[in-house]
PDB file of C-alpha atoms in Angstrom:
ATOM      1  CA  UNK A 156     -16.154  65.867 -13.218  1.00 76.00           C
ATOM      2  CA  UNK A 157     -17.198  66.547  -9.622  1.00 83.00           C
ATOM      3  CA  UNK A 158     -18.892  69.720  -8.401  1.00 83.00           C
ATOM      4  CA  UNK A 159     -15.748  70.801  -6.564  1.00 84.00           C
ATOM      5  CA  UNK A 160     -13.658  70.322  -9.719  1.00 89.00           C
ATOM      6  CA  UNK A 161     -16.109  72.488 -11.645  1.00 91.00           C
ATOM      7  CA  UNK A 162     -15.810  75.248  -9.044  1.00 89.00           C
ATOM      8  CA  UNK A 163     -12.018  74.992  -9.030  1.00 89.00           C
ATOM      9  CA  UNK A 164     -12.074  75.506 -12.802  1.00 89.00           C
ATOM     10  CA  UNK A 165     -13.307  79.095 -12.396  1.00 90.00           C
ATOM     11  CA  UNK A 166      -9.992  80.493 -11.170  1.00 87.00           C
ATOM     12  CA  UNK A 167      -9.366  82.560 -14.321  1.00 87.00           C
ATOM     13  CA  UNK A 168     -12.381  83.614 -16.334  1.00 91.00           C
ATOM     14  CA  UNK A 169     -13.272  85.943 -19.203  1.00 92.00           C
ATOM     15  CA  UNK A 170     -16.314  87.265 -17.368  1.00 93.00           C
ATOM     16  CA  UNK A 171     -16.861  89.240 -14.177  1.00 92.00           C
ATOM     17  CA  UNK A 172     -19.755  90.514 -12.088  1.00 90.00           C
ATOM     18  CA  UNK A 173     -21.226  93.911 -11.289  1.00 85.00           C
ATOM     19  CA  UNK A 174     -24.255  94.798  -9.232  1.00 74.00           C
ATOM     20  CA  UNK A 175     -26.832  97.168 -10.726  1.00 57.00           C
ATOM     21  CA  UNK A 176     -25.442 100.252  -8.969  1.00 47.00           C
ATOM     22  CA  UNK A 177     -21.878  99.510 -10.034  1.00 50.00           C
ATOM     23  CA  UNK A 178     -23.095  99.004 -13.578  1.00 50.00           C
ATOM     24  CA  UNK A 179     -24.857 102.362 -13.684  1.00 45.00           C
ATOM     25  CA  UNK A 180     -21.871 104.128 -12.176  1.00 47.00           C
ATOM     26  CA  UNK A 181     -19.121 102.538 -14.251  1.00 49.00           C
ATOM     27  CA  UNK A 182     -20.539 101.313 -17.559  1.00 48.00           C
ATOM     28  CA  UNK A 183     -21.425 103.627 -20.416  1.00 48.00           C
ATOM     29  CA  UNK A 184     -21.486 103.263 -24.189  1.00 47.00           C
ATOM     30  CA  UNK A 185     -17.699 103.094 -24.353  1.00 43.00           C
ATOM     31  CA  UNK A 186     -17.227 100.680 -21.437  1.00 47.00           C
ATOM     32  CA  UNK A 187     -15.881  97.210 -22.276  1.00 50.00           C
ATOM     33  CA  UNK A 188     -18.712  95.384 -20.543  1.00 53.00           C
ATOM     34  CA  UNK A 189     -22.200  94.344 -21.406  1.00 49.00           C
ATOM     35  CA  UNK A 190     -24.266  93.236 -18.403  1.00 52.00           C
ATOM     36  CA  UNK A 191     -27.210  91.098 -19.373  1.00 52.00           C
ATOM     37  CA  UNK A 192     -29.428  88.520 -17.733  1.00 58.00           C
ATOM     38  CA  UNK A 193     -32.363  86.362 -18.760  1.00 58.00           C
ATOM     39  CA  UNK A 194     -33.681  85.928 -15.227  1.00 58.00           C
ATOM     40  CA  UNK A 195     -35.809  89.113 -15.345  1.00 54.00           C
ATOM     41  CA  UNK A 196     -37.122  90.044 -11.912  1.00 56.00           C
ATOM     42  CA  UNK A 197     -36.118  86.712 -10.401  1.00 61.00           C
ATOM     43  CA  UNK A 198     -32.976  86.721  -8.231  1.00 65.00           C
ATOM     44  CA  UNK A 199     -32.737  90.495  -8.714  1.00 69.00           C
ATOM     45  CA  UNK A 200     -30.383  90.773  -5.748  1.00 73.00           C
ATOM     46  CA  UNK A 201     -27.603  88.799  -7.462  1.00 79.00           C
ATOM     47  CA  UNK A 202     -24.802  90.603  -9.363  1.00 85.00           C
ATOM     48  CA  UNK A 203     -25.039  90.573 -13.145  1.00 87.00           C
ATOM     49  CA  UNK A 204     -22.388  88.800 -15.240  1.00 91.00           C
ATOM     50  CA  UNK A 205     -20.395  90.934 -17.671  1.00 91.00           C
ATOM     51  CA  UNK A 206     -18.314  90.056 -20.722  1.00 92.00           C
ATOM     52  CA  UNK A 207     -16.320  92.122 -23.214  1.00 90.00           C
ATOM     53  CA  UNK A 208     -18.154  93.662 -26.166  1.00 88.00           C
ATOM     54  CA  UNK A 209     -16.886  90.892 -28.436  1.00 90.00           C
ATOM     55  CA  UNK A 210     -18.103  88.211 -26.042  1.00 91.00           C
ATOM     56  CA  UNK A 211     -16.254  85.124 -24.833  1.00 93.00           C
ATOM     57  CA  UNK A 212     -13.595  83.389 -26.855  1.00 94.00           C
ATOM     58  CA  UNK A 213     -14.593  80.051 -28.385  1.00 94.00           C
ATOM     59  CA  UNK A 214     -12.420  77.960 -25.987  1.00 94.00           C
ATOM     60  CA  UNK A 215     -13.959  79.736 -22.983  1.00 94.00           C
ATOM     61  CA  UNK A 216     -17.457  79.266 -24.367  1.00 95.00           C
ATOM     62  CA  UNK A 217     -16.801  75.575 -25.024  1.00 95.00           C
ATOM     63  CA  UNK A 218     -15.397  75.109 -21.517  1.00 95.00           C
ATOM     64  CA  UNK A 219     -18.462  76.732 -19.956  1.00 95.00           C
ATOM     65  CA  UNK A 220     -20.809  74.494 -21.905  1.00 96.00           C
ATOM     66  CA  UNK A 221     -18.892  71.422 -20.805  1.00 96.00           C
ATOM     67  CA  UNK A 222     -19.085  72.531 -17.171  1.00 95.00           C
ATOM     68  CA  UNK A 223     -22.801  73.228 -17.662  1.00 96.00           C
ATOM     69  CA  UNK A 224     -23.430  69.696 -18.952  1.00 96.00           C
ATOM     70  CA  UNK A 225     -21.454  68.125 -16.088  1.00 95.00           C
ATOM     71  CA  UNK A 226     -23.257  70.194 -13.465  1.00 95.00           C
ATOM     72  CA  UNK A 227     -26.618  69.306 -15.030  1.00 95.00           C
ATOM     73  CA  UNK A 228     -25.836  65.602 -14.762  1.00 95.00           C
ATOM     74  CA  UNK A 229     -24.784  66.011 -11.131  1.00 95.00           C
ATOM     75  CA  UNK A 230     -27.990  67.920 -10.420  1.00 94.00           C
ATOM     76  CA  UNK A 231     -30.186  65.231 -11.987  1.00 93.00           C
ATOM     77  CA  UNK A 232     -28.399  62.436 -10.112  1.00 95.00           C
ATOM     78  CA  UNK A 233     -28.546  64.268  -6.765  1.00 95.00           C
ATOM     79  CA  UNK A 234     -32.226  65.089  -7.276  1.00 92.00           C
ATOM     80  CA  UNK A 235     -33.033  61.447  -8.059  1.00 92.00           C
ATOM     81  CA  UNK A 236     -31.174  60.273  -4.944  1.00 95.00           C
ATOM     82  CA  UNK A 237     -32.894  62.871  -2.768  1.00 94.00           C
ATOM     83  CA  UNK A 238     -36.345  61.991  -4.126  1.00 91.00           C
ATOM     84  CA  UNK A 239     -35.645  58.312  -3.529  1.00 93.00           C
ATOM     85  CA  UNK A 240     -34.585  58.868   0.078  1.00 95.00           C
ATOM     86  CA  UNK A 241     -37.569  61.098   0.813  1.00 93.00           C
ATOM     87  CA  UNK A 242     -39.894  58.471  -0.661  1.00 91.00           C
ATOM     88  CA  UNK A 243     -38.483  55.899   1.784  1.00 93.00           C
ATOM     89  CA  UNK A 244     -39.022  58.078   4.856  1.00 94.00           C
ATOM     90  CA  UNK A 245     -42.283  57.364   6.626  1.00 92.00           C
ATOM     91  CA  UNK A 246     -44.974  60.022   6.385  1.00 93.00           C
ATOM     92  CA  UNK A 247     -45.307  61.694   9.807  1.00 94.00           C
ATOM     93  CA  UNK A 248     -48.627  61.334  11.582  1.00 93.00           C
ATOM     94  CA  UNK A 249     -48.687  65.101  12.072  1.00 94.00           C
ATOM     95  CA  UNK A 250     -48.840  65.554   8.280  1.00 94.00           C
ATOM     96  CA  UNK A 251     -51.473  62.848   7.802  1.00 92.00           C
ATOM     97  CA  UNK A 252     -53.726  64.569  10.318  1.00 92.00           C
ATOM     98  CA  UNK A 253     -53.684  67.778   8.273  1.00 92.00           C
ATOM     99  CA  UNK A 254     -54.839  66.114   5.049  1.00 92.00           C
ATOM    100  CA  UNK A 255     -58.308  67.069   3.824  1.00 90.00           C
ATOM    101  CA  UNK A 256     -61.003  64.417   3.625  1.00 89.00           C
ATOM    102  CA  UNK A 257     -61.414  65.016  -0.094  1.00 91.00           C
ATOM    103  CA  UNK A 258     -58.628  65.248  -2.668  1.00 91.00           C
ATOM    104  CA  UNK A 259     -60.737  67.530  -4.827  1.00 92.00           C
ATOM    105  CA  UNK A 260     -60.875  70.066  -2.001  1.00 91.00           C
ATOM    106  CA  UNK A 261     -57.061  70.122  -1.968  1.00 92.00           C
ATOM    107  CA  UNK A 262     -56.367  70.616  -5.674  1.00 92.00           C
ATOM    108  CA  UNK A 263     -59.411  72.724  -6.513  1.00 90.00           C
ATOM    109  CA  UNK A 264     -62.014  72.287  -9.239  1.00 90.00           C
ATOM    110  CA  UNK A 265     -59.802  73.267 -12.191  1.00 87.00           C
ATOM    111  CA  UNK A 266     -57.025  70.793 -11.361  1.00 89.00           C
ATOM    112  CA  UNK A 267     -59.494  68.085 -10.443  1.00 91.00           C
ATOM    113  CA  UNK A 268     -61.292  68.348 -13.775  1.00 90.00           C
ATOM    114  CA  UNK A 269     -57.986  67.984 -15.587  1.00 89.00           C
ATOM    115  CA  UNK A 270     -56.965  64.948 -13.533  1.00 91.00           C
ATOM    116  CA  UNK A 271     -60.325  63.171 -13.711  1.00 89.00           C
ATOM    117  CA  UNK A 272     -60.867  63.763 -17.432  1.00 86.00           C
ATOM    118  CA  UNK A 273     -61.310  60.373 -19.169  1.00 84.00           C
ATOM    119  CA  UNK A 274     -58.748  59.297 -21.737  1.00 82.00           C
ATOM    120  CA  UNK A 275     -55.024  59.904 -21.998  1.00 87.00           C
ATOM    121  CA  UNK A 276     -53.608  62.162 -19.310  1.00 90.00           C
ATOM    122  CA  UNK A 277     -50.917  64.742 -20.036  1.00 93.00           C
ATOM    123  CA  UNK A 278     -49.367  66.385 -16.954  1.00 92.00           C
ATOM    124  CA  UNK A 279     -47.528  68.839 -19.232  1.00 93.00           C
ATOM    125  CA  UNK A 280     -50.801  70.054 -20.751  1.00 91.00           C
ATOM    126  CA  UNK A 281     -52.389  70.286 -17.302  1.00 90.00           C
ATOM    127  CA  UNK A 282     -49.569  72.491 -16.008  1.00 90.00           C
ATOM    128  CA  UNK A 283     -49.688  74.620 -19.165  1.00 89.00           C
ATOM    129  CA  UNK A 284     -53.343  75.335 -18.434  1.00 87.00           C
ATOM    130  CA  UNK A 285     -52.475  76.464 -14.911  1.00 85.00           C
ATOM    131  CA  UNK A 286     -50.081  79.134 -16.266  1.00 85.00           C
ATOM    132  CA  UNK A 287     -47.740  78.948 -13.284  1.00 88.00           C
ATOM    133  CA  UNK A 288     -45.364  81.904 -13.538  1.00 83.00           C
ATOM    134  CA  UNK A 289     -43.276  81.778 -10.350  1.00 87.00           C
ATOM    135  CA  UNK A 290     -41.661  79.304  -7.975  1.00 89.00           C
ATOM    136  CA  UNK A 291     -43.992  80.494  -5.221  1.00 91.00           C
ATOM    137  CA  UNK A 292     -47.024  79.493  -7.286  1.00 93.00           C
ATOM    138  CA  UNK A 293     -45.317  76.239  -8.261  1.00 93.00           C
ATOM    139  CA  UNK A 294     -44.630  75.325  -4.621  1.00 94.00           C
ATOM    140  CA  UNK A 295     -48.202  76.102  -3.654  1.00 95.00           C
ATOM    141  CA  UNK A 296     -49.482  73.881  -6.472  1.00 94.00           C
ATOM    142  CA  UNK A 297     -47.035  71.108  -5.506  1.00 95.00           C
ATOM    143  CA  UNK A 298     -48.283  71.147  -1.909  1.00 96.00           C
ATOM    144  CA  UNK A 299     -51.901  70.888  -3.007  1.00 95.00           C
ATOM    145  CA  UNK A 300     -51.257  68.127  -5.535  1.00 95.00           C
ATOM    146  CA  UNK A 301     -49.113  66.124  -3.116  1.00 95.00           C
ATOM    147  CA  UNK A 302     -51.724  66.337  -0.371  1.00 96.00           C
ATOM    148  CA  UNK A 303     -54.457  65.180  -2.763  1.00 95.00           C
ATOM    149  CA  UNK A 304     -52.229  62.345  -3.989  1.00 95.00           C
ATOM    150  CA  UNK A 305     -51.932  60.943  -0.470  1.00 93.00           C
ATOM    151  CA  UNK A 306     -55.661  61.361   0.157  1.00 94.00           C
ATOM    152  CA  UNK A 307     -56.443  59.312  -2.951  1.00 93.00           C
ATOM    153  CA  UNK A 308     -53.765  56.742  -2.105  1.00 90.00           C
ATOM    154  CA  UNK A 309     -55.208  56.316   1.346  1.00 88.00           C
ATOM    155  CA  UNK A 310     -58.699  55.794  -0.055  1.00 87.00           C
ATOM    156  CA  UNK A 311     -57.437  53.375  -2.705  1.00 83.00           C
ATOM    157  CA  UNK A 312     -55.493  51.427  -0.080  1.00 75.00           C
ATOM    158  CA  UNK A 313     -58.429  51.046   2.289  1.00 62.00           C
ATOM    159  CA  UNK A 314     -58.454  47.374   3.218  1.00 45.00           C
ATOM    160  CA  UNK A 315     -54.861  46.967   1.993  1.00 46.00           C
ATOM    161  CA  UNK A 316     -53.240  49.036   4.714  1.00 49.00           C
ATOM    162  CA  UNK A 317     -50.189  46.815   4.997  1.00 47.00           C
ATOM    163  CA  UNK A 318     -49.519  46.625   1.272  1.00 52.00           C
ATOM    164  CA  UNK A 319     -47.076  48.999  -0.451  1.00 58.00           C
ATOM    165  CA  UNK A 320     -48.517  51.502  -2.889  1.00 54.00           C
ATOM    166  CA  UNK A 321     -47.238  49.586  -5.919  1.00 59.00           C
ATOM    167  CA  UNK A 322     -49.086  46.437  -4.863  1.00 54.00           C
ATOM    168  CA  UNK A 323     -52.278  48.348  -4.206  1.00 50.00           C
ATOM    169  CA  UNK A 324     -51.982  49.996  -7.616  1.00 52.00           C
ATOM    170  CA  UNK A 325     -51.673  46.615  -9.351  1.00 52.00           C
ATOM    171  CA  UNK A 326     -54.579  45.097  -7.431  1.00 49.00           C
ATOM    172  CA  UNK A 327     -56.972  47.994  -7.941  1.00 49.00           C
ATOM    173  CA  UNK A 328     -56.029  49.452 -11.314  1.00 48.00           C
ATOM    174  CA  UNK A 329     -59.658  50.174 -12.184  1.00 50.00           C
ATOM    175  CA  UNK A 330     -60.297  52.166  -8.990  1.00 80.00           C
ATOM    176  CA  UNK A 331     -60.793  55.873  -9.697  1.00 86.00           C
ATOM    177  CA  UNK A 332     -58.779  56.802  -6.616  1.00 89.00           C
ATOM    178  CA  UNK A 333     -55.816  54.848  -7.995  1.00 89.00           C
ATOM    179  CA  UNK A 334     -56.089  56.719 -11.293  1.00 91.00           C
ATOM    180  CA  UNK A 335     -56.282  60.084  -9.567  1.00 93.00           C
ATOM    181  CA  UNK A 336     -53.350  59.284  -7.268  1.00 93.00           C
ATOM    182  CA  UNK A 337     -51.201  58.172 -10.219  1.00 92.00           C
ATOM    183  CA  UNK A 338     -52.069  61.284 -12.210  1.00 94.00           C
ATOM    184  CA  UNK A 339     -51.332  63.498  -9.221  1.00 95.00           C
ATOM    185  CA  UNK A 340     -47.932  61.810  -8.898  1.00 93.00           C
ATOM    186  CA  UNK A 341     -47.210  62.432 -12.590  1.00 94.00           C
ATOM    187  CA  UNK A 342     -48.239  66.078 -12.249  1.00 94.00           C
ATOM    188  CA  UNK A 343     -46.050  66.495  -9.168  1.00 94.00           C
ATOM    189  CA  UNK A 344     -42.992  65.024 -10.909  1.00 92.00           C
ATOM    190  CA  UNK A 345     -43.599  67.192 -13.972  1.00 92.00           C
ATOM    191  CA  UNK A 346     -43.890  70.250 -11.743  1.00 92.00           C
ATOM    192  CA  UNK A 347     -40.578  69.489 -10.017  1.00 89.00           C
ATOM    193  CA  UNK A 348     -38.838  69.043 -13.364  1.00 88.00           C
ATOM    194  CA  UNK A 349     -40.191  72.343 -14.658  1.00 89.00           C
ATOM    195  CA  UNK A 350     -38.977  74.111 -11.545  1.00 89.00           C
ATOM    196  CA  UNK A 351     -35.748  72.310 -10.578  1.00 85.00           C
ATOM    197  CA  UNK A 352     -34.927  74.928  -7.954  1.00 82.00           C
ATOM    198  CA  UNK A 353     -38.240  74.417  -6.168  1.00 87.00           C
ATOM    199  CA  UNK A 354     -38.123  74.545  -2.371  1.00 88.00           C
ATOM    200  CA  UNK A 355     -39.137  71.569  -0.257  1.00 91.00           C
ATOM    201  CA  UNK A 356     -42.822  70.773  -0.141  1.00 94.00           C
ATOM    202  CA  UNK A 357     -44.650  70.738   3.178  1.00 95.00           C
ATOM    203  CA  UNK A 358     -44.490  66.935   3.234  1.00 95.00           C
ATOM    204  CA  UNK A 359     -40.750  66.808   2.499  1.00 95.00           C
ATOM    205  CA  UNK A 360     -40.017  69.344   5.219  1.00 95.00           C
ATOM    206  CA  UNK A 361     -42.183  67.382   7.651  1.00 96.00           C
ATOM    207  CA  UNK A 362     -40.397  64.123   6.799  1.00 95.00           C
ATOM    208  CA  UNK A 363     -36.982  65.701   7.344  1.00 95.00           C
ATOM    209  CA  UNK A 364     -38.073  67.228  10.633  1.00 94.00           C
ATOM    210  CA  UNK A 365     -39.525  64.011  12.109  1.00 94.00           C
ATOM    211  CA  UNK A 366     -37.151  61.451  10.591  1.00 94.00           C
ATOM    212  CA  UNK A 367     -35.147  59.508  13.189  1.00 93.00           C
ATOM    213  CA  UNK A 368     -33.123  57.292  10.843  1.00 94.00           C
ATOM    214  CA  UNK A 369     -29.546  58.626  10.912  1.00 95.00           C
ATOM    215  CA  UNK A 370     -28.543  56.944   7.653  1.00 94.00           C
ATOM    216  CA  UNK A 371     -31.488  58.385   5.775  1.00 95.00           C
ATOM    217  CA  UNK A 372     -30.867  61.802   7.324  1.00 95.00           C
ATOM    218  CA  UNK A 373     -27.235  61.849   6.175  1.00 96.00           C
ATOM    219  CA  UNK A 374     -28.036  60.742   2.612  1.00 95.00           C
ATOM    220  CA  UNK A 375     -30.944  63.157   2.343  1.00 95.00           C
ATOM    221  CA  UNK A 376     -29.017  66.180   3.580  1.00 95.00           C
ATOM    222  CA  UNK A 377     -25.917  65.408   1.491  1.00 95.00           C
ATOM    223  CA  UNK A 378     -27.883  64.873  -1.713  1.00 95.00           C
ATOM    224  CA  UNK A 379     -29.920  68.027  -1.028  1.00 94.00           C
ATOM    225  CA  UNK A 380     -26.801  70.158  -0.589  1.00 94.00           C
ATOM    226  CA  UNK A 381     -25.225  68.674  -3.718  1.00 95.00           C
ATOM    227  CA  UNK A 382     -28.431  69.221  -5.671  1.00 93.00           C
ATOM    228  CA  UNK A 383     -28.568  72.869  -4.609  1.00 93.00           C
ATOM    229  CA  UNK A 384     -24.885  73.455  -5.428  1.00 94.00           C
ATOM    230  CA  UNK A 385     -25.164  71.866  -8.877  1.00 94.00           C
ATOM    231  CA  UNK A 386     -28.318  73.838  -9.665  1.00 92.00           C
ATOM    232  CA  UNK A 387     -26.600  77.087  -8.642  1.00 92.00           C
ATOM    233  CA  UNK A 388     -23.665  76.318 -10.936  1.00 94.00           C
ATOM    234  CA  UNK A 389     -26.016  75.582 -13.838  1.00 94.00           C
ATOM    235  CA  UNK A 390     -28.000  78.804 -13.404  1.00 92.00           C
ATOM    236  CA  UNK A 391     -24.865  80.932 -13.027  1.00 92.00           C
ATOM    237  CA  UNK A 392     -23.371  79.475 -16.211  1.00 94.00           C
ATOM    238  CA  UNK A 393     -26.689  80.089 -17.981  1.00 94.00           C
ATOM    239  CA  UNK A 394     -26.446  83.750 -16.990  1.00 92.00           C
ATOM    240  CA  UNK A 395     -22.895  84.050 -18.343  1.00 94.00           C
ATOM    241  CA  UNK A 396     -23.790  82.333 -21.626  1.00 94.00           C
ATOM    242  CA  UNK A 397     -26.778  84.624 -22.006  1.00 92.00           C
ATOM    243  CA  UNK A 398     -24.552  87.674 -21.467  1.00 91.00           C
ATOM    244  CA  UNK A 399     -22.141  86.295 -24.057  1.00 92.00           C
ATOM    245  CA  UNK A 400     -24.923  85.738 -26.587  1.00 91.00           C
ATOM    246  CA  UNK A 401     -26.297  89.241 -25.993  1.00 89.00           C
ATOM    247  CA  UNK A 402     -22.876  90.826 -26.496  1.00 89.00           C
ATOM    248  CA  UNK A 403     -22.254  88.995 -29.776  1.00 86.00           C
ATOM    249  CA  UNK A 404     -25.630  90.118 -31.177  1.00 82.00           C
ATOM    250  CA  UNK A 405     -24.730  93.812 -30.876  1.00 70.00           C
TER     251      UNK A 405
END
């Protein structure tokens, strides 16, 4: 099922939307609607989905879950394509010039201690310790980790300037800079999976701005738009399913 087919499937629905003011003005204890959302303060400007007091019918609920699964798969595929294209685009010199001389200075002492700790590394545990509570904080952390990753890669690749990162990693596996760069990459990927709606990092935005390859530009922009559309569908369906669950608990 394509994203457009999913959107076309919402012609007749058992849910509707009200903004907060409309809800206060029109819904009381006897009204046949139950606005609810699990997003809290996030996206407060969006209208809230409403369902009847008995919730959605089982066929409607099943259809929404199927659409949710399809949109999730589209989102994952588009995100993988976009990440792959961005990885192929050359890092602009303007970004390289802004990198700090020391990776530790970029990530800070707390993150550095977690990344340099001997033994098995867990990016999930590291992010749990950071207690990131918003996409703004997540984007800030992603920028710092990504900058440090490239600092450590550059140091590890000193003397192997013409070799790709994978070759350098194989040749210098025992180098501490290689370990730190690999752990930073793992932390960055984990961060992006935890916050799938995360905005572009400073490096990604710089690559897009300075890229002159038309083919890469087309693939990157198309996959980015598709990724954003699929993610929006997923989050909207999540809101409706949450409203349905809330109504059935009353």
